[in-house]
PDB file of C-alpha atoms in Angstrom:
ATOM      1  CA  UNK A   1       1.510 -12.708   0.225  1.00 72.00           C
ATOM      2  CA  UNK A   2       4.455 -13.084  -2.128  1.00 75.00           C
ATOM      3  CA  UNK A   3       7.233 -11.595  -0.307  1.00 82.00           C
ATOM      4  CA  UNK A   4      10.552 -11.587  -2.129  1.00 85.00           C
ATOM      5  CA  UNK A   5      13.750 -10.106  -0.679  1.00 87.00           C
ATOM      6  CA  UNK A   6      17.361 -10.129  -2.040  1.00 88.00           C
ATOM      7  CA  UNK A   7      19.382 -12.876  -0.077  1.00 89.00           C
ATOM      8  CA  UNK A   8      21.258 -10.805   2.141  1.00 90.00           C
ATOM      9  CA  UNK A   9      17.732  -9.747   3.961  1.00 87.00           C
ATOM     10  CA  UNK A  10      15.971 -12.913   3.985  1.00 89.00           C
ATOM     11  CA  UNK A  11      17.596 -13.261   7.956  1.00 87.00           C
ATOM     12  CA  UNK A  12      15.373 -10.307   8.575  1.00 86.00           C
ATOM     13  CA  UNK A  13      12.244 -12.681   8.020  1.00 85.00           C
ATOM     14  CA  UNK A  14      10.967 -15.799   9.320  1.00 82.00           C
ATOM     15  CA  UNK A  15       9.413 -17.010   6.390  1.00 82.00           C
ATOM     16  CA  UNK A  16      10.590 -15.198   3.214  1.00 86.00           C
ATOM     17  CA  UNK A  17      11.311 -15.725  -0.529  1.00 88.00           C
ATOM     18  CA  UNK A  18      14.884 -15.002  -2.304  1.00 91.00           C
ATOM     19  CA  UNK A  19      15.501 -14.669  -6.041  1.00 85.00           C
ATOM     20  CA  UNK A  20      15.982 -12.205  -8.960  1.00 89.00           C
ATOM     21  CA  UNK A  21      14.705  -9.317  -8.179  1.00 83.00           C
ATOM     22  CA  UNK A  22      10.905  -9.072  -9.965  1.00 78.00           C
ATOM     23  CA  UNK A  23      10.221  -6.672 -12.364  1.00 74.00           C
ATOM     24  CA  UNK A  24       7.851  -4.368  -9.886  1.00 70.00           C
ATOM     25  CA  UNK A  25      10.687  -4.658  -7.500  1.00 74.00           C
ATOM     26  CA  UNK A  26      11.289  -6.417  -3.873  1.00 77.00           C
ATOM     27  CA  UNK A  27       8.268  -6.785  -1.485  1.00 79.00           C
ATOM     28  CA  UNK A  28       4.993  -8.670  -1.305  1.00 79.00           C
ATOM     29  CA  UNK A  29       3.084  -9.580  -4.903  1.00 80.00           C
ATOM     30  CA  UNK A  30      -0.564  -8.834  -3.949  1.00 81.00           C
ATOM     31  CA  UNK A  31      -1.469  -8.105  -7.267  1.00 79.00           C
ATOM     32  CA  UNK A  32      -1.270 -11.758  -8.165  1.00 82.00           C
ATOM     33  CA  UNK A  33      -4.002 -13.441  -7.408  1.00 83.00           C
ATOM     34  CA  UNK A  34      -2.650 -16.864  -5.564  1.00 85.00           C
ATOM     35  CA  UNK A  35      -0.913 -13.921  -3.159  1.00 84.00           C
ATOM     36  CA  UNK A  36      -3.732 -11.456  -3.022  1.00 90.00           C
ATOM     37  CA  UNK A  37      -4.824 -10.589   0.468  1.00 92.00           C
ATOM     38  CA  UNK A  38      -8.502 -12.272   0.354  1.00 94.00           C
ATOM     39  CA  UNK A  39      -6.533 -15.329  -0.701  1.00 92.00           C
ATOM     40  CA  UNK A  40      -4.278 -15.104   2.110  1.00 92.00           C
ATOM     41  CA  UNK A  41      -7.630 -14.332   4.674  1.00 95.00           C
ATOM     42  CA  UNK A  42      -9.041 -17.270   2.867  1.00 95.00           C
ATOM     43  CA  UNK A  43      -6.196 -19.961   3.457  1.00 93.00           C
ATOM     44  CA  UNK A  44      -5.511 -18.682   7.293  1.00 94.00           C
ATOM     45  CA  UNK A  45      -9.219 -18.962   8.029  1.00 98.00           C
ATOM     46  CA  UNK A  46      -9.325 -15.008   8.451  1.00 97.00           C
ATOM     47  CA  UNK A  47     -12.930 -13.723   8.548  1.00 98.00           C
ATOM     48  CA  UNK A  48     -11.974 -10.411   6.786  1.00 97.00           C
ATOM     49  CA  UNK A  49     -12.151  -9.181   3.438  1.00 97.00           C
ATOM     50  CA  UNK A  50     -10.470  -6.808   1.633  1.00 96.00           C
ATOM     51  CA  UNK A  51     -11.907  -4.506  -1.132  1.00 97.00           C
ATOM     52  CA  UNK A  52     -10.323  -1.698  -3.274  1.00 96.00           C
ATOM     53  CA  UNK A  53     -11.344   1.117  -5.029  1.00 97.00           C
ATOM     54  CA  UNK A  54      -9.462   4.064  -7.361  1.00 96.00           C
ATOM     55  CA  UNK A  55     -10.013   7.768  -6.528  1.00 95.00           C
ATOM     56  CA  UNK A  56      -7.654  10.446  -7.260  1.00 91.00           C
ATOM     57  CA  UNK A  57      -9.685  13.447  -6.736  1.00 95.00           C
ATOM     58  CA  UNK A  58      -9.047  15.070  -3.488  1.00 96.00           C
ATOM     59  CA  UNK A  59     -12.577  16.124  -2.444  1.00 96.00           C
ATOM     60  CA  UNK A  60     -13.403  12.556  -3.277  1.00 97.00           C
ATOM     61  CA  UNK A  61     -10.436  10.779  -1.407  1.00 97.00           C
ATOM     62  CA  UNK A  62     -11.510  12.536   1.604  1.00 98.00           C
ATOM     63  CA  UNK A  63     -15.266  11.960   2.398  1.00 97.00           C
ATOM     64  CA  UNK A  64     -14.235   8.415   1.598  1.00 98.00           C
ATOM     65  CA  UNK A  65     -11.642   7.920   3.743  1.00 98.00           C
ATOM     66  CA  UNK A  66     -13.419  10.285   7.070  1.00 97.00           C
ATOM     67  CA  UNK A  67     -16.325   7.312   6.582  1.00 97.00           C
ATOM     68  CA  UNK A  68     -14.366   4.442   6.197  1.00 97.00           C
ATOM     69  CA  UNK A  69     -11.775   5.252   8.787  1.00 97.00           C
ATOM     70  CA  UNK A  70     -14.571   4.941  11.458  1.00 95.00           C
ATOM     71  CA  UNK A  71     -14.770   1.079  11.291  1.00 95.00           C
ATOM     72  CA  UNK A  72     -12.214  -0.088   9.077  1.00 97.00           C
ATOM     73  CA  UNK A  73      -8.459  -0.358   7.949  1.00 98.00           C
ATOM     74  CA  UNK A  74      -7.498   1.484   5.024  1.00 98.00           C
ATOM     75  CA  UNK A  75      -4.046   0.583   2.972  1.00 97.00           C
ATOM     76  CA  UNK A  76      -3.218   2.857   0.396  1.00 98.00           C
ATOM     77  CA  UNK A  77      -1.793   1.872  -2.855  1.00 95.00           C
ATOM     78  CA  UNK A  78       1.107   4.178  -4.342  1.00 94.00           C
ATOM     79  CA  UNK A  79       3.755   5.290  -6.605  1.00 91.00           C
ATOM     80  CA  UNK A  80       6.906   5.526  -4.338  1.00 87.00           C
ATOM     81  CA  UNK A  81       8.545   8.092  -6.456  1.00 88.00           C
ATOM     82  CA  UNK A  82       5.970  10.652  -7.347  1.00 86.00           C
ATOM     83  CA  UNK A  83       5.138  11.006  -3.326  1.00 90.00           C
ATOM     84  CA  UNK A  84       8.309  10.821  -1.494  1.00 86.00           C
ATOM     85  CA  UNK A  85      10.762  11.904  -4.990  1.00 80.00           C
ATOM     86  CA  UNK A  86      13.452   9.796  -3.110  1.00 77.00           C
ATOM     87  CA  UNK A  87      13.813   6.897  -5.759  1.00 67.00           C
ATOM     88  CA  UNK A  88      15.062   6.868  -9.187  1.00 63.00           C
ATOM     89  CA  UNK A  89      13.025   4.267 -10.607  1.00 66.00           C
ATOM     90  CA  UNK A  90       8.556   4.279  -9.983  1.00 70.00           C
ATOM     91  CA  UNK A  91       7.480   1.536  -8.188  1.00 80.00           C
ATOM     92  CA  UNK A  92       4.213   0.605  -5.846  1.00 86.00           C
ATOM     93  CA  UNK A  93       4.158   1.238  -2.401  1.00 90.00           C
ATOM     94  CA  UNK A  94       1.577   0.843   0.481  1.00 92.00           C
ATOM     95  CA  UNK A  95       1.325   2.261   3.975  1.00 96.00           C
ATOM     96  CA  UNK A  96      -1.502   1.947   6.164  1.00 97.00           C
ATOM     97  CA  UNK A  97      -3.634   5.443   6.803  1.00 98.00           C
ATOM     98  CA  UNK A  98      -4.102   5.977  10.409  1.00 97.00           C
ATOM     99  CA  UNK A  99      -6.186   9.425  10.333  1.00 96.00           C
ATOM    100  CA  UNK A 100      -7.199  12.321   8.074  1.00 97.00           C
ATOM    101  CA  UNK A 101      -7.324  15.956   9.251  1.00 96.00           C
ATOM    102  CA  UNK A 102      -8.186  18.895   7.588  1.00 94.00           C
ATOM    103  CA  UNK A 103      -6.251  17.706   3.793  1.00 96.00           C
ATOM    104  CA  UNK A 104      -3.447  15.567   5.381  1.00 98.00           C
ATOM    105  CA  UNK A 105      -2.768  12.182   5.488  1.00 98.00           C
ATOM    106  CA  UNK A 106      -1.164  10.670   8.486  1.00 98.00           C
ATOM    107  CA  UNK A 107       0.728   7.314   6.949  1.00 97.00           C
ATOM    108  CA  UNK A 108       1.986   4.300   8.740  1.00 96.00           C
ATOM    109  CA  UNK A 109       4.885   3.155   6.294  1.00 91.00           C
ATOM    110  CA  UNK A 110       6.016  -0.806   6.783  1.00 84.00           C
ATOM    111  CA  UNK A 111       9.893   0.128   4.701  1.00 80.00           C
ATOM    112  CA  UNK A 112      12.336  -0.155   7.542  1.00 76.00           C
ATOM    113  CA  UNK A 113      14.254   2.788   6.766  1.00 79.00           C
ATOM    114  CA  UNK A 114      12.078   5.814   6.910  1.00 83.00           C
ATOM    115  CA  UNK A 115      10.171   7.495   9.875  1.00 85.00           C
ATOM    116  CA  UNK A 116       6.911   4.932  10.488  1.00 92.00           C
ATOM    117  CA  UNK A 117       4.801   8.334  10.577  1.00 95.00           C
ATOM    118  CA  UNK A 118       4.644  10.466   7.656  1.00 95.00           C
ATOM    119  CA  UNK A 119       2.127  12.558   7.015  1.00 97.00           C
ATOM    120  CA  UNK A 120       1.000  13.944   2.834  1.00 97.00           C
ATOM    121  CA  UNK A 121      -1.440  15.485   1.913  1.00 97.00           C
ATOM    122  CA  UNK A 122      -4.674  14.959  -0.461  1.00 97.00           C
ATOM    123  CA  UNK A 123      -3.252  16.442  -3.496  1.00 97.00           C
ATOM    124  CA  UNK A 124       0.201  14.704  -3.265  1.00 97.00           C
ATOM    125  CA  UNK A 125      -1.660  11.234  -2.875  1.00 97.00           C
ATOM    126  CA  UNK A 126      -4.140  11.835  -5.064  1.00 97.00           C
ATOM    127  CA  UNK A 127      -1.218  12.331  -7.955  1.00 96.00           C
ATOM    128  CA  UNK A 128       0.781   9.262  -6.253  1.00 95.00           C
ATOM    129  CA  UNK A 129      -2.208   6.940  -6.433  1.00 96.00           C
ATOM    130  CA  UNK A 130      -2.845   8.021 -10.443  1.00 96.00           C
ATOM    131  CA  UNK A 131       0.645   8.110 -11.587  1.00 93.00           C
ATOM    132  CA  UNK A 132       0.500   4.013 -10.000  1.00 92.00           C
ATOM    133  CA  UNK A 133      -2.601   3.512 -11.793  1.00 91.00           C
ATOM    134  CA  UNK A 134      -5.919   0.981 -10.734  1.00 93.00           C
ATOM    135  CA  UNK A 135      -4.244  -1.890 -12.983  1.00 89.00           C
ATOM    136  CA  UNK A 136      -0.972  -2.059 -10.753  1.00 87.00           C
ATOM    137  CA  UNK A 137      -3.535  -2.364  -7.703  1.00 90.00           C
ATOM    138  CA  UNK A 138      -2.882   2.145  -7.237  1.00 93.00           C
ATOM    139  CA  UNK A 139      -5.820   3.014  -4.954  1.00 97.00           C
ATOM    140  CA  UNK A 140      -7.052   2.017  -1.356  1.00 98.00           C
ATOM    141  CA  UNK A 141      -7.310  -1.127  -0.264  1.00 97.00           C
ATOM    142  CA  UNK A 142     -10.553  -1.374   2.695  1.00 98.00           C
ATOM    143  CA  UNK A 143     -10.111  -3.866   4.996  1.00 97.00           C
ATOM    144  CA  UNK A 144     -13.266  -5.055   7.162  1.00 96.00           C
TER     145      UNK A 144
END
């Protein structure tokens, strides 16, 4: 899927890239097509499929996500600094959405240095996802 680290992390992974640091910053590069994730299910003889769509309104985020939570793996698409305003610079961010009650968000996050569990709620992703915007891949990505 594209990962790139800095060099003094790639020890960390088993099968990594190192180099300058890209201009959407360190991680995987889904948003290329050769390292999207339906190419990657494609090459690894995955039978899954992953499709995305945009909503930033709240009411809409939810009935979306309490049906497609049932059956299926959401990832959610973000702007790291406009939900956690812990970085200086906006970049994109996922975590995986493990539930939805009431209006918050309980998120798996992958980064190793933060609590796995954090938990949002509609509004604040709702302005995350938008301020990331659908053409830098902003948005949820269903997995089925």
């Amino acid at each position: 899927m594209g990962l790139i680290v800095p060099q003094r992390y790639k020890k960390l992974f088993g099968k990594v890239r190192t180099g300058k640091r890209p201009k959407d910053g360190w991680g995987t590069q889904t948003g290329k097509l050769i390292y999207s994730l339906n190419n990657f299910f494609r090459k690894n003889r995955i039978n899954l499929k992953e499709e995305r769509s945009f909503l930033i309104k709240p009411k809409e985020i939810k009935e979306f996500l309490r049906k497609n939570l049932k059956d299926k793996d959401i990832i959610v698409c973000f702007d790291y600094k406009n939900l956690y305003h812990k970085q200086r610079d906006s970049r994109g961010h996922v975590s995986i959405i493990e539930n939805i009650e009431d209006d918050i968000v309980t998120l798996i996050d992958p980064e190793y240095r933060v609590p796995k569990y954090r938990k949002v709620s509609l509004e604040e992703i709702s302005k995350a996802i938008e301020s990331h915007g659908e053409e830098n891949g902003g948005g949820f990505w269903v997995i089925s």
